[in-house]
Amino acid sequence: MEDNIQNICTECQEKTKILYKYRDGFFTPKLKGINHLEVGYSWVISNPVTIFIEYLYVVWKRIRRLIRRLSNWLFPRRPHIHAGRLDSYITGRIIHADHKETTSPIHHIKLEFWGRTKWYLGFQWRKLGETESNNYGIFHLDYTLRQARNFKTGSLRLEIHQPFEVHYNGDKPSTSHRLYHSIPLIKTNLIGMGYYVHTLALPLWEYRKDTPLPRTFHSKDSHLISEVFSQGRIDAFKQQVIPIELTKRKHMFQIEKEPGMLSIADIQADYPENLTICLEKKLPGYSRSDEWFGIRMMNGMNMGSFQPDKHDASLYHIRYFGICNYDHNTKFALPDADIVFRIDSAGPPKPVSITFTGQLNAYNNDPWQKHTYTPSSGDEWLQAKRLARVCGSVVAEVDDHFAGTHVNTEQYAIAAFRNFRKNPVTWLLYPHLKEVSVINVSADNILIHGFLPSNTALTEKGVKDRVYDAMGTQNWKGWKPMKVINDSHTYAIAENLFWDITGKFVDFFFEKYEAGIKEHWNEVYSFSNDLVNHSVAVFQSQVITDMLSTEERERSRERFEYACFRYAYDPINSVKIVDGERKVVSPITLTENFQHEEDFRNLKSACRYAIMMATFSHTWINEHQYDDLGEILYNCGGLRFGDKQRGVMAPESDLSIAPDLTRSTQMLWFTNLLSRTEYGFITKNEEQDIHPYFIQLLNENKETFAKLGVDIESIESRTNI
Ligand SMILES: [Fe+2]
């Protein structure tokens, strides 16, 4: 019987596996772009006339590309410098626009000085000089005055080039640069020995000022863009998302015109079958069983952390903290849930009780009311498991998915892209940290502003405050994967294996480039400063506890204790105080030049952690969303209180507590979108930017991962959805 269940589960996992099919045709609708996604109506082009106009636009873009290529051929920018005696110079300083001049230079950035001949001499480019800024952002570019002032020269410009992409040719890395900004210089201003262009404050990888989170400011000026998606990522996304978008649009249209003609069952049937629906068809009732509940709590999207019970060694707790003190609406339930499991030396966890703290119906709004359910509670046990799943999903999406992987990875990305240019760590980190800052802009719109406030109990303010708190226990120092409880704990086994592989890869890289890493230590120093100074305060360390009630203080303490356990966080490692705030992230080094071997180990640990978060940790939660949140009545972002005394403790057949039609299609659209539009995988290495040793290590462990239900081909190299 057990083997049969296992076979059916495997069959369903295979059947509902995420596929990446790229289908396209001339008159098929097209998405305008990733940043035009909306929880309501995304910007889709479907009218044949608009499609034709869009086609003309695409043709025009192709022609423009051809013209540029022709122009590059006619007017090549040869790297050779046209100079005689270097008798003059341009000097200045480049700083980040977000900081005080003395503290935030843009160091080691490439500058080039170009001249262009007059039209009757063919607009030819002449490279007149090049340099890079020093540790303090100061640059000194030598050139030949006579060359620049030559009557043939029509125009002059100073260009700033940012390192942009890393490529591997075999195991040989290289960094390509792209033009970030150019400043026209007037020829007649170049007189005498030197020309001072003053201090240039640029928004290159600038921190946002409108949020306490370490987020990237994206300039609207197309000439000052810090990061864009790769073309491959944009193309893959647009094509994969269209069928899902059209399904949602159809539902939204029906809801607007004839809501009575649409049901939750219709909506469900229009989206691809997910894991639990497939299971229900083959094994009715199994997806609602205790066994499945235990399996998914252990190895599903939420990959719960089992905190040992303080009194009984065979019992463990998974804890979800709900609305707490966050701003919330009164439509949806989101109580705290304490789920107790018995876990034997073999087999999945067996749930023994679920205790909710908080409001379960529209009439009793006491936030401290407690309700406990056990397997002997009859139908209420089924209802309690459903509510626990829902609480778990909200916590997983906000705390683990968005804060723990997206924002957490972004804080390493900004600090890395601001600082690593000459240090070999550039080749290690860039491929894994790219694109997260741009996908997070979309997440702000569709997740934080759109989906979560309308589908869960939390308001937008509530979500933002919660994300800040959730970041307060995310630190590289001391982090380790979850402890394996028994052989059924496949998530933890896979997580440990991936962590070991990442460690081997990072060790290998640091051994190979040790000299270069130590030589350019000042970049590590500024990386560490940016990372730490912009990290959030330790979890609720800014809260004045005297203002809290006894219950609130106790919950805050328990929540912190559970978060420390789940995220392997030890507050002793958060040592830096900035403006009275104890920063959560630990410094990597305190010296501008390399001095301590321990700092070298710190850097290794921080890189290993950042890669882990950006790859395995994000992939896991992202790709399992459709498994666990792909059936409306099984799980969702929020159960409505409804108008009955029993509130959310009602059967699935009571549709008054289920998401309404709009929210149902939005949820399936959203989870489909996130789980099915991934692009950029480690082993596929679509952009030739992954170190071959990392790929080799994963391939060597392919079979072991497969036995744990992990397909290594689907592990993303970066967080970009
Ligand atoms: Fe994601």
XYZ file of C-alpha atoms and ligand atoms in Angstrom:
722
model
C 0.000 0.000 0.000
C 2.787 2.388 1.010
C 4.676 1.666 -2.241
C 1.495 2.240 -4.220
C 0.954 5.670 -2.584
C 4.572 6.546 -3.238
C 4.219 5.531 -6.908
C 1.080 7.638 -7.311
C 2.777 10.643 -5.694
C 5.767 10.256 -8.031
C 3.451 9.860 -11.025
C 1.582 13.055 -10.072
C 4.808 14.935 -9.459
C 5.969 13.942 -12.954
C 2.615 14.755 -14.534
C 2.359 18.203 -12.984
C 6.044 18.995 -13.360
C 6.795 22.478 -14.518
C 7.617 22.570 -18.210
C 9.172 25.422 -20.061
C 7.673 25.449 -23.507
C 8.272 28.434 -25.706
C 5.407 28.797 -28.141
C 5.002 31.787 -30.354
C 3.160 32.774 -33.496
C 2.586 35.962 -35.379
C -0.954 36.707 -34.245
C -0.710 35.169 -30.785
C -1.161 37.725 -27.996
C 1.974 39.137 -26.450
C 2.855 40.555 -23.052
C 4.198 44.063 -23.239
C 6.929 43.375 -20.675
C 7.728 41.971 -17.226
C 7.129 45.326 -15.573
C 3.669 45.518 -17.123
C 2.367 42.617 -15.053
C -0.650 43.387 -12.896
C -2.756 41.304 -10.542
C -5.695 42.822 -12.450
C -5.132 43.180 -16.168
C -1.541 42.973 -17.317
C -0.634 44.825 -20.473
C -1.283 42.261 -23.180
C -1.383 43.009 -26.870
C -4.100 40.911 -28.487
C -5.798 43.055 -31.126
C -4.490 42.028 -34.606
C -3.984 45.686 -35.567
C -1.971 46.350 -32.394
C -0.036 43.126 -32.937
C 0.811 44.320 -36.448
C 1.904 47.732 -35.133
C 3.946 45.974 -32.460
C 5.458 43.842 -35.217
C 6.445 46.996 -37.118
C 8.005 48.275 -33.908
C 9.976 45.029 -33.529
C 11.084 45.342 -37.177
C 12.122 48.922 -36.521
C 14.133 47.781 -33.472
C 15.841 45.159 -35.633
C 16.628 47.776 -38.297
C 17.957 50.083 -35.598
C 20.176 47.265 -34.325
C 21.406 46.686 -37.864
C 22.087 50.407 -38.285
C 24.058 50.364 -35.037
C 26.051 47.356 -36.208
C 26.665 49.074 -39.526
C 27.656 52.216 -37.668
C 30.030 50.213 -35.464
C 31.535 48.770 -38.608
C 31.792 52.135 -40.358
C 32.900 53.983 -37.237
C 34.796 51.420 -35.170
C 35.819 52.260 -31.627
C 39.294 50.823 -31.664
C 40.896 50.206 -28.254
C 44.178 51.706 -29.418
C 44.841 55.092 -27.803
C 45.721 57.970 -30.112
C 48.275 59.853 -28.116
C 51.643 61.416 -28.399
C 53.261 62.942 -25.347
C 50.751 62.790 -22.502
C 50.880 66.447 -21.612
C 47.434 67.053 -20.204
C 44.896 65.370 -17.974
C 41.267 65.291 -16.935
C 40.607 64.809 -13.268
C 37.607 64.593 -10.994
C 35.854 62.401 -8.517
C 32.958 59.970 -8.854
C 30.696 59.247 -5.913
C 27.433 57.485 -5.259
C 24.559 59.939 -5.349
C 23.153 58.526 -2.130
C 25.967 59.213 0.286
C 28.115 61.857 1.783
C 30.990 62.659 -0.499
C 33.668 61.437 1.837
C 32.156 58.059 2.581
C 30.896 56.633 -0.668
C 33.215 56.876 -3.659
C 32.633 54.871 -6.812
C 35.966 53.130 -6.902
C 37.724 51.233 -9.684
C 35.254 52.329 -12.327
C 36.502 52.436 -15.921
C 36.661 55.808 -17.672
C 37.408 56.406 -21.327
C 38.013 59.668 -23.172
C 36.835 59.653 -26.795
C 36.930 62.123 -29.625
C 34.971 62.041 -32.857
C 36.155 63.572 -36.093
C 34.067 66.133 -37.970
C 31.455 64.948 -40.492
C 33.558 65.655 -43.540
C 36.254 63.463 -42.019
C 33.859 60.586 -41.525
C 32.785 60.820 -37.838
C 35.584 58.470 -36.875
C 36.092 57.605 -33.190
C 39.463 58.240 -31.615
C 40.259 56.903 -28.176
C 42.278 59.592 -26.457
C 42.840 58.073 -23.064
C 41.559 55.708 -20.386
C 41.872 55.211 -16.671
C 39.959 54.045 -13.653
C 38.990 55.734 -10.434
C 41.089 54.955 -7.363
C 39.935 53.760 -3.949
C 38.543 57.215 -3.211
C 36.726 57.643 -6.508
C 39.330 60.099 -7.779
C 40.463 59.680 -11.356
C 43.296 61.166 -13.332
C 43.127 60.543 -17.072
C 46.179 61.467 -19.121
C 45.819 62.468 -22.759
C 47.535 64.504 -25.443
C 46.106 68.000 -25.589
C 47.062 68.409 -29.234
C 45.045 65.278 -30.166
C 41.930 66.506 -28.375
C 42.165 70.066 -29.689
C 43.019 68.950 -33.231
C 40.908 70.752 -35.871
C 39.747 67.349 -37.102
C 38.053 66.616 -33.770
C 34.394 67.538 -33.814
C 33.216 66.374 -30.380
C 34.639 64.946 -27.175
C 33.148 62.852 -24.431
C 34.148 61.264 -21.182
C 32.564 57.851 -20.721
C 31.955 55.797 -17.586
C 31.732 52.040 -18.112
C 30.347 49.662 -15.517
C 31.303 45.986 -15.227
C 28.156 44.231 -16.230
C 28.408 40.562 -17.020
C 30.716 37.689 -16.250
C 31.438 34.986 -18.816
C 33.313 31.744 -18.522
C 35.307 30.341 -21.381
C 36.103 26.939 -19.917
C 37.152 27.929 -16.424
C 38.561 31.280 -17.569
C 36.381 34.128 -16.349
C 36.095 37.540 -17.938
C 34.021 40.609 -17.167
C 32.311 42.583 -19.891
C 31.581 46.275 -19.444
C 28.817 48.449 -20.772
C 28.542 52.172 -21.180
C 26.764 53.552 -18.126
C 27.009 57.291 -18.646
C 28.764 59.777 -20.905
C 29.588 63.424 -20.355
C 30.162 65.706 -23.355
C 33.228 67.923 -23.001
C 33.671 71.206 -24.822
C 36.879 71.269 -26.804
C 37.657 74.889 -26.101
C 37.496 74.250 -22.341
C 40.560 72.038 -22.570
C 43.352 74.471 -22.038
C 46.549 74.177 -20.119
C 47.673 71.084 -18.237
C 44.587 69.855 -16.502
C 40.816 69.984 -16.667
C 38.721 69.357 -13.586
C 35.253 67.904 -14.147
C 34.335 68.344 -10.483
C 32.555 65.689 -8.448
C 30.122 63.500 -10.347
C 27.353 62.080 -8.166
C 25.810 59.134 -10.021
C 22.885 56.886 -9.060
C 24.885 53.763 -9.889
C 23.630 51.019 -7.563
C 22.245 53.642 -5.259
C 20.277 52.638 -2.154
C 16.636 53.647 -2.046
C 15.831 56.357 0.462
C 12.083 55.693 0.709
C 12.394 52.403 2.604
C 14.483 51.170 5.545
C 15.084 47.954 3.597
C 18.345 47.560 1.648
C 16.799 48.073 -1.791
C 18.158 49.390 -5.078
C 17.135 52.743 -6.495
C 16.339 52.336 -10.199
C 16.680 55.575 -12.089
C 13.978 56.392 -14.622
C 16.640 58.050 -16.772
C 17.496 55.470 -19.440
C 21.089 56.763 -19.481
C 21.601 55.949 -15.804
C 20.360 52.384 -15.470
C 22.139 50.151 -12.969
C 20.626 46.849 -14.097
C 18.304 45.344 -16.702
C 17.073 41.800 -17.365
C 19.012 39.791 -19.907
C 17.232 39.465 -23.264
C 16.930 35.684 -22.807
C 15.113 36.179 -19.514
C 12.694 38.694 -21.050
C 11.923 36.482 -24.059
C 11.353 33.369 -21.957
C 9.121 35.212 -19.538
C 6.926 36.854 -22.147
C 6.230 33.588 -23.905
C 5.625 31.475 -20.818
C 3.301 33.902 -19.106
C 0.861 34.529 -21.951
C -1.381 31.413 -21.605
C -1.718 32.063 -17.871
C -2.433 35.753 -18.405
C -5.124 35.013 -21.005
C -6.860 32.594 -18.650
C -6.946 35.220 -15.896
C -8.213 37.903 -18.297
C -11.018 35.627 -19.457
C -12.094 35.114 -15.836
C -11.856 38.813 -14.981
C -14.012 39.614 -17.990
C -16.602 36.978 -17.016
C -16.649 38.217 -13.407
C -17.281 41.739 -14.657
C -20.015 40.805 -17.136
C -21.666 37.612 -15.873
C -20.317 36.473 -12.515
C -23.162 33.977 -12.109
C -21.845 31.985 -15.063
C -18.502 31.303 -13.407
C -17.655 29.097 -10.416
C -14.554 28.256 -8.421
C -14.628 24.823 -10.067
C -14.630 26.460 -13.532
C -11.677 28.646 -12.587
C -9.790 25.687 -11.201
C -10.435 23.644 -14.345
C -9.043 26.382 -16.587
C -5.595 26.301 -14.992
C -3.144 23.409 -15.318
C -3.645 20.522 -12.921
C -1.478 20.787 -9.820
C -0.078 18.125 -7.528
C -2.946 17.927 -5.021
C -5.645 17.810 -7.704
C -3.796 15.026 -9.487
C -3.493 13.138 -6.182
C -7.178 13.598 -5.370
C -8.149 12.056 -8.696
C -6.048 8.964 -8.066
C -6.330 8.667 -4.275
C -9.476 10.445 -3.097
C -9.028 11.947 0.371
C -5.266 11.416 0.512
C -4.330 15.063 -0.051
C -6.363 15.946 3.054
C -4.933 13.109 5.161
C -2.649 13.472 8.181
C 0.110 11.715 6.293
C 0.049 14.165 3.379
C -0.214 17.090 5.796
C 2.954 15.884 7.558
C 4.792 15.230 4.281
C 4.049 18.686 2.885
C 4.769 20.522 6.124
C 8.128 18.791 6.136
C 9.069 18.777 2.457
C 6.659 21.117 0.666
C 6.856 24.779 -0.209
C 6.961 25.768 3.496
C 9.696 23.245 4.470
C 8.814 23.796 8.110
C 11.339 23.929 10.918
C 10.576 21.381 13.615
C 11.418 22.904 16.980
C 11.846 20.180 19.616
C 9.267 20.230 22.383
C 10.764 21.249 25.721
C 9.172 18.338 27.598
C 8.669 15.409 25.222
C 11.591 14.353 22.995
C 9.298 12.738 20.403
C 7.294 15.929 19.825
C 8.139 18.892 17.603
C 6.481 22.216 16.870
C 6.033 24.168 13.656
C 4.989 27.708 14.503
C 3.393 30.290 12.281
C 2.948 33.766 13.685
C -0.022 35.467 12.023
C -1.115 39.096 12.009
C 0.711 39.855 15.307
C 0.713 43.650 15.652
C 0.769 44.335 11.928
C -1.747 46.475 10.141
C -4.490 44.163 8.857
C -7.985 44.047 7.406
C -11.027 42.414 8.990
C -11.945 40.132 6.079
C -9.466 37.303 6.427
C -8.271 35.083 9.264
C -4.575 34.873 10.030
C -4.178 33.561 13.587
C -0.964 32.213 15.088
C -0.703 28.454 14.587
C 1.254 26.043 16.763
C 1.265 22.638 15.076
C 2.569 19.755 17.179
C 3.933 16.654 15.439
C 5.162 13.317 16.659
C 8.166 12.244 14.624
C 9.536 8.717 14.844
C 12.907 7.487 13.670
C 11.314 6.767 10.296
C 8.305 8.044 8.382
C 6.685 11.435 7.942
C 5.629 13.624 10.887
C 2.243 12.811 12.425
C 0.235 15.860 13.454
C -1.115 15.494 17.001
C -2.602 18.922 17.664
C -3.060 22.381 16.210
C -3.577 25.408 18.441
C -4.697 28.707 16.979
C -4.328 31.987 18.822
C -6.487 34.746 17.407
C -9.731 35.520 15.678
C -11.542 32.692 13.841
C -14.893 34.328 13.097
C -16.306 37.783 12.442
C -17.876 38.112 15.909
C -15.216 37.387 18.488
C -12.235 39.584 17.788
C -10.247 38.755 20.924
C -6.694 38.386 19.557
C -5.644 36.115 22.426
C -8.414 33.506 22.229
C -7.054 29.973 21.877
C -8.589 26.975 20.125
C -6.968 23.562 20.068
C -7.881 20.756 17.671
C -6.677 17.160 17.548
C -7.297 14.162 15.235
C -10.248 13.292 17.450
C -11.950 16.632 16.739
C -13.873 15.104 13.827
C -14.515 17.395 10.848
C -12.930 20.304 12.702
C -9.578 18.524 12.471
C -9.770 18.695 8.660
C -10.718 22.368 8.898
C -7.895 23.090 11.333
C -5.343 21.507 8.986
C -6.649 23.645 6.144
C -6.393 26.832 8.208
C -2.880 25.852 9.350
C -1.866 25.380 5.696
C -3.210 28.838 4.864
C -1.359 30.487 7.787
C 1.789 28.651 6.691
C 1.464 29.865 3.117
C 1.207 33.546 4.077
C 4.181 33.247 6.414
C 6.170 31.333 3.779
C 5.415 33.887 1.064
C 6.181 36.980 3.136
C 8.905 35.837 5.561
C 10.650 33.116 3.588
C 10.056 33.835 -0.081
C 10.036 37.610 -0.354
C 12.107 38.623 2.695
C 14.305 35.545 3.160
C 15.299 35.054 -0.466
C 14.341 38.077 -2.625
C 15.207 40.996 -0.323
C 17.922 39.069 1.485
C 19.655 38.295 -1.826
C 19.186 41.867 -3.015
C 21.084 43.241 -0.034
C 24.127 41.180 -1.078
C 23.559 42.126 -4.743
C 23.617 45.903 -4.197
C 26.679 45.724 -1.975
C 28.451 43.438 -4.475
C 27.617 45.461 -7.606
C 28.600 48.700 -5.836
C 31.970 47.397 -4.780
C 33.379 44.364 -6.583
C 35.115 45.335 -9.804
C 38.745 44.215 -9.629
C 38.481 41.615 -6.904
C 38.040 38.069 -8.336
C 34.951 37.725 -6.117
C 33.270 39.659 -8.963
C 33.449 36.485 -11.080
C 31.996 34.425 -8.251
C 29.086 36.603 -7.200
C 27.861 38.548 -10.230
C 26.234 35.550 -12.000
C 24.287 34.562 -8.890
C 23.256 38.024 -7.751
C 22.172 39.508 -11.047
C 18.542 40.409 -11.855
C 17.224 40.152 -8.291
C 17.085 43.945 -7.956
C 14.926 44.246 -11.076
C 12.542 41.379 -10.323
C 12.024 42.920 -6.895
C 10.609 46.029 -8.577
C 7.900 43.803 -10.098
C 7.424 42.082 -6.731
C 6.768 45.486 -5.132
C 3.978 46.028 -7.608
C 2.283 42.669 -8.028
C 3.034 41.024 -4.676
C 3.431 43.712 -2.009
C 1.062 46.278 -3.488
C -1.240 43.955 -5.437
C -1.688 40.334 -4.418
C -0.958 40.178 -0.686
C -3.109 43.102 0.525
C -6.130 41.911 -1.467
C -5.748 38.171 -0.840
C -4.544 37.977 2.760
C -5.261 39.542 6.142
C -2.276 41.890 5.890
C -2.476 45.383 4.419
C 0.348 46.759 2.295
C 1.744 48.552 5.346
C 1.401 45.347 7.364
C 3.320 43.383 4.727
C 6.102 45.974 4.562
C 6.519 46.105 8.344
C 6.534 42.338 8.480
C 9.208 42.096 5.771
C 11.364 44.500 7.790
C 10.997 42.326 10.883
C 11.600 39.125 8.937
C 14.881 40.563 7.648
C 15.908 41.080 11.269
C 17.095 37.490 11.690
C 18.799 37.006 8.297
C 22.572 36.899 8.650
C 25.339 35.022 6.870
C 27.361 34.433 10.015
C 26.604 31.152 11.696
C 23.953 30.158 9.146
C 23.638 26.459 8.482
C 21.035 24.281 6.790
C 18.298 22.627 8.747
C 19.015 19.562 10.865
C 17.859 16.297 9.291
C 15.303 14.604 11.540
C 14.918 11.247 9.778
C 15.101 9.695 6.291
C 11.725 11.164 5.337
C 13.125 14.661 5.772
C 14.151 14.871 2.128
C 14.121 18.680 2.011
C 16.712 18.933 4.779
C 18.855 16.173 3.232
C 18.818 17.985 -0.143
C 19.463 21.363 1.486
C 22.482 19.971 3.357
C 23.814 18.359 0.178
C 23.475 21.586 -1.805
C 25.123 23.545 1.023
C 28.072 21.093 0.997
C 28.395 21.452 -2.775
C 28.269 25.249 -2.576
C 30.927 25.093 0.143
C 33.201 22.918 -2.021
C 32.761 25.229 -4.990
C 33.423 28.391 -2.974
C 36.487 26.809 -1.284
C 37.833 25.835 -4.700
C 37.296 29.354 -6.037
C 38.917 31.051 -3.043
C 41.915 28.738 -3.191
C 42.417 29.487 -6.865
C 42.068 33.266 -6.578
C 43.388 33.760 -3.054
C 46.125 36.204 -4.050
C 43.798 38.448 -6.082
C 41.121 38.412 -3.389
C 43.636 39.537 -0.766
C 45.258 42.071 -3.099
C 41.975 43.885 -3.730
C 40.806 43.657 -0.137
C 39.650 47.277 -0.059
C 36.663 46.195 -2.212
C 35.800 43.576 0.416
C 36.061 46.248 3.093
C 33.634 48.590 1.337
C 31.350 45.652 0.422
C 31.192 44.715 4.097
C 30.524 48.304 5.162
C 27.689 48.746 2.676
C 26.174 45.379 3.541
C 26.227 45.928 7.287
C 25.372 49.636 7.405
C 22.297 49.178 5.209
C 21.042 45.999 6.849
C 17.971 46.247 9.062
C 18.007 46.289 12.854
C 17.947 43.005 14.763
C 14.385 41.664 15.024
C 12.238 44.098 17.007
C 15.296 45.511 18.789
C 13.889 49.001 18.189
C 10.552 48.167 19.787
C 10.022 49.676 23.228
C 8.936 46.582 25.126
C 7.412 48.596 27.961
C 4.770 49.715 25.482
C 3.706 46.097 24.864
C 1.213 44.084 26.857
C 2.396 40.959 28.698
C 0.940 38.760 25.947
C 2.575 40.811 23.213
C 5.953 40.656 24.939
C 5.670 36.907 25.332
C 4.685 36.414 21.685
C 7.527 38.635 20.524
C 9.965 36.565 22.599
C 8.588 33.269 21.274
C 8.626 34.543 17.696
C 12.233 35.659 18.015
C 13.217 32.324 19.550
C 11.532 30.417 16.707
C 13.062 32.695 14.033
C 16.545 32.183 15.533
C 15.962 28.446 15.317
C 14.566 28.524 11.775
C 17.151 30.869 10.272
C 20.099 29.598 12.339
C 20.511 33.119 13.645
C 22.500 33.951 16.753
C 22.094 37.559 17.956
C 25.590 37.431 19.432
C 26.902 37.784 15.860
C 25.149 41.119 15.263
C 27.782 43.428 16.650
C 27.688 46.681 14.733
C 25.693 49.662 16.011
C 24.869 52.387 13.485
C 22.934 55.480 14.581
C 21.784 53.616 17.675
C 20.556 50.585 15.687
C 22.073 47.144 16.188
C 22.538 45.924 12.616
C 21.600 42.311 11.944
C 24.329 41.507 9.405
C 27.806 40.759 10.746
C 30.840 42.596 9.374
C 33.145 40.539 7.169
C 36.214 42.639 7.816
C 37.124 45.806 9.688
C 40.349 46.530 7.826
C 40.895 48.189 4.460
C 43.948 46.039 3.734
C 44.017 42.313 4.219
C 45.270 41.462 7.699
C 43.382 38.575 9.270
C 42.844 35.043 7.967
C 39.559 34.985 9.848
C 38.283 37.775 7.586
C 39.127 35.629 4.560
C 37.011 32.828 6.045
C 34.253 35.350 6.778
C 34.172 36.430 3.136
C 33.991 32.805 2.035
C 31.073 32.156 4.382
C 29.209 35.288 3.256
C 29.627 34.366 -0.446
C 28.534 30.788 0.184
C 25.459 32.022 2.028
C 24.507 34.583 -0.643
C 24.806 31.953 -3.401
C 22.745 29.489 -1.348
C 19.925 32.021 -0.854
C 19.924 33.121 -4.499
C 19.884 29.580 -5.887
C 18.628 26.592 -3.915
C 16.688 28.405 -1.194
C 14.780 30.573 -3.643
C 14.228 27.822 -6.196
C 12.711 25.513 -3.619
C 10.002 27.826 -2.421
C 9.383 29.375 -5.815
C 8.881 26.208 -7.804
C 6.779 24.451 -5.157
C 4.220 27.229 -4.970
C 2.003 25.629 -7.556
C 2.192 22.230 -5.811
C 0.971 23.673 -2.512
C -0.996 26.725 -3.636
C -2.447 25.472 -6.891
C -5.797 24.190 -5.632
C -8.156 26.913 -4.416
C -10.054 24.922 -1.797
C -6.980 23.088 -0.481
C -4.906 26.163 0.284
C -4.917 29.889 -0.357
C -3.693 33.265 0.894
C -6.625 33.836 3.201
C -9.864 32.223 4.397
C -12.690 34.755 4.840
C -14.488 34.972 8.163
C -17.841 34.799 6.386
C -21.045 35.604 8.271
C -21.501 32.431 10.321
C -20.634 31.862 13.946
C -18.271 29.015 13.020
C -16.216 31.426 10.908
C -13.270 29.786 9.149
C -13.813 26.475 10.951
C -16.066 25.270 8.176
C -15.852 22.594 5.477
C -14.418 23.239 2.022
C -17.955 23.099 0.667
C -18.721 26.409 2.438
C -17.663 28.749 -0.347
C -18.450 31.823 1.741
C -15.073 31.414 3.486
C -13.120 30.459 0.359
C -11.465 33.119 -1.795
C -14.036 34.822 -4.031
C -13.940 34.386 -7.810
C -11.565 37.289 -8.451
C -9.146 36.206 -5.760
C -9.335 32.580 -6.891
C -8.183 33.342 -10.412
C -5.603 35.844 -9.132
C -4.106 33.229 -6.837
C -3.817 30.545 -9.514
C -2.477 33.104 -11.986
C 0.080 34.235 -9.453
C 1.335 30.843 -8.314
C 1.430 29.599 -11.916
C 3.281 32.701 -12.980
C 5.923 32.312 -10.299
C 6.390 28.579 -10.594
C 6.280 28.288 -14.372
C 8.260 31.198 -15.743
C 11.688 30.414 -14.383
C 14.759 30.995 -16.532
C 18.482 30.841 -15.865
C 19.490 27.463 -14.465
C 22.873 26.428 -13.079
C 23.381 23.295 -15.167
C 21.759 24.678 -18.337
C 24.055 27.695 -18.057
C 22.117 29.587 -20.740
C 24.305 32.672 -20.482
C 27.689 30.974 -20.059
C 28.211 32.683 -16.743
C 28.323 29.749 -14.335
C 31.633 28.345 -13.168
C 32.090 24.859 -14.687
C 33.158 23.372 -11.344
C 29.800 24.275 -9.777
C 28.019 22.546 -12.664
C 30.320 19.538 -12.396
C 29.657 19.129 -8.677
C 25.916 19.247 -9.228
C 26.068 16.747 -12.095
C 28.119 14.373 -9.956
C 25.280 14.383 -7.415
C 22.428 14.227 -9.909
C 21.274 10.744 -8.886
C 21.416 11.493 -5.159
C 19.361 14.634 -5.665
C 16.896 12.752 -7.883
C 16.273 10.222 -5.105
C 15.344 13.174 -2.885
C 12.893 14.445 -5.489
C 15.174 17.254 -6.663
C 15.882 17.685 -10.353
C 19.170 19.540 -10.545
C 18.236 20.843 -14.003
C 15.593 23.010 -12.366
C 17.802 24.765 -9.811
C 18.073 28.413 -10.814
C 21.413 30.169 -10.915
C 19.851 33.400 -9.636
C 16.673 34.867 -8.188
C 14.819 36.459 -11.085
C 11.143 35.557 -10.655
Fe 10.550 34.301 -6.292
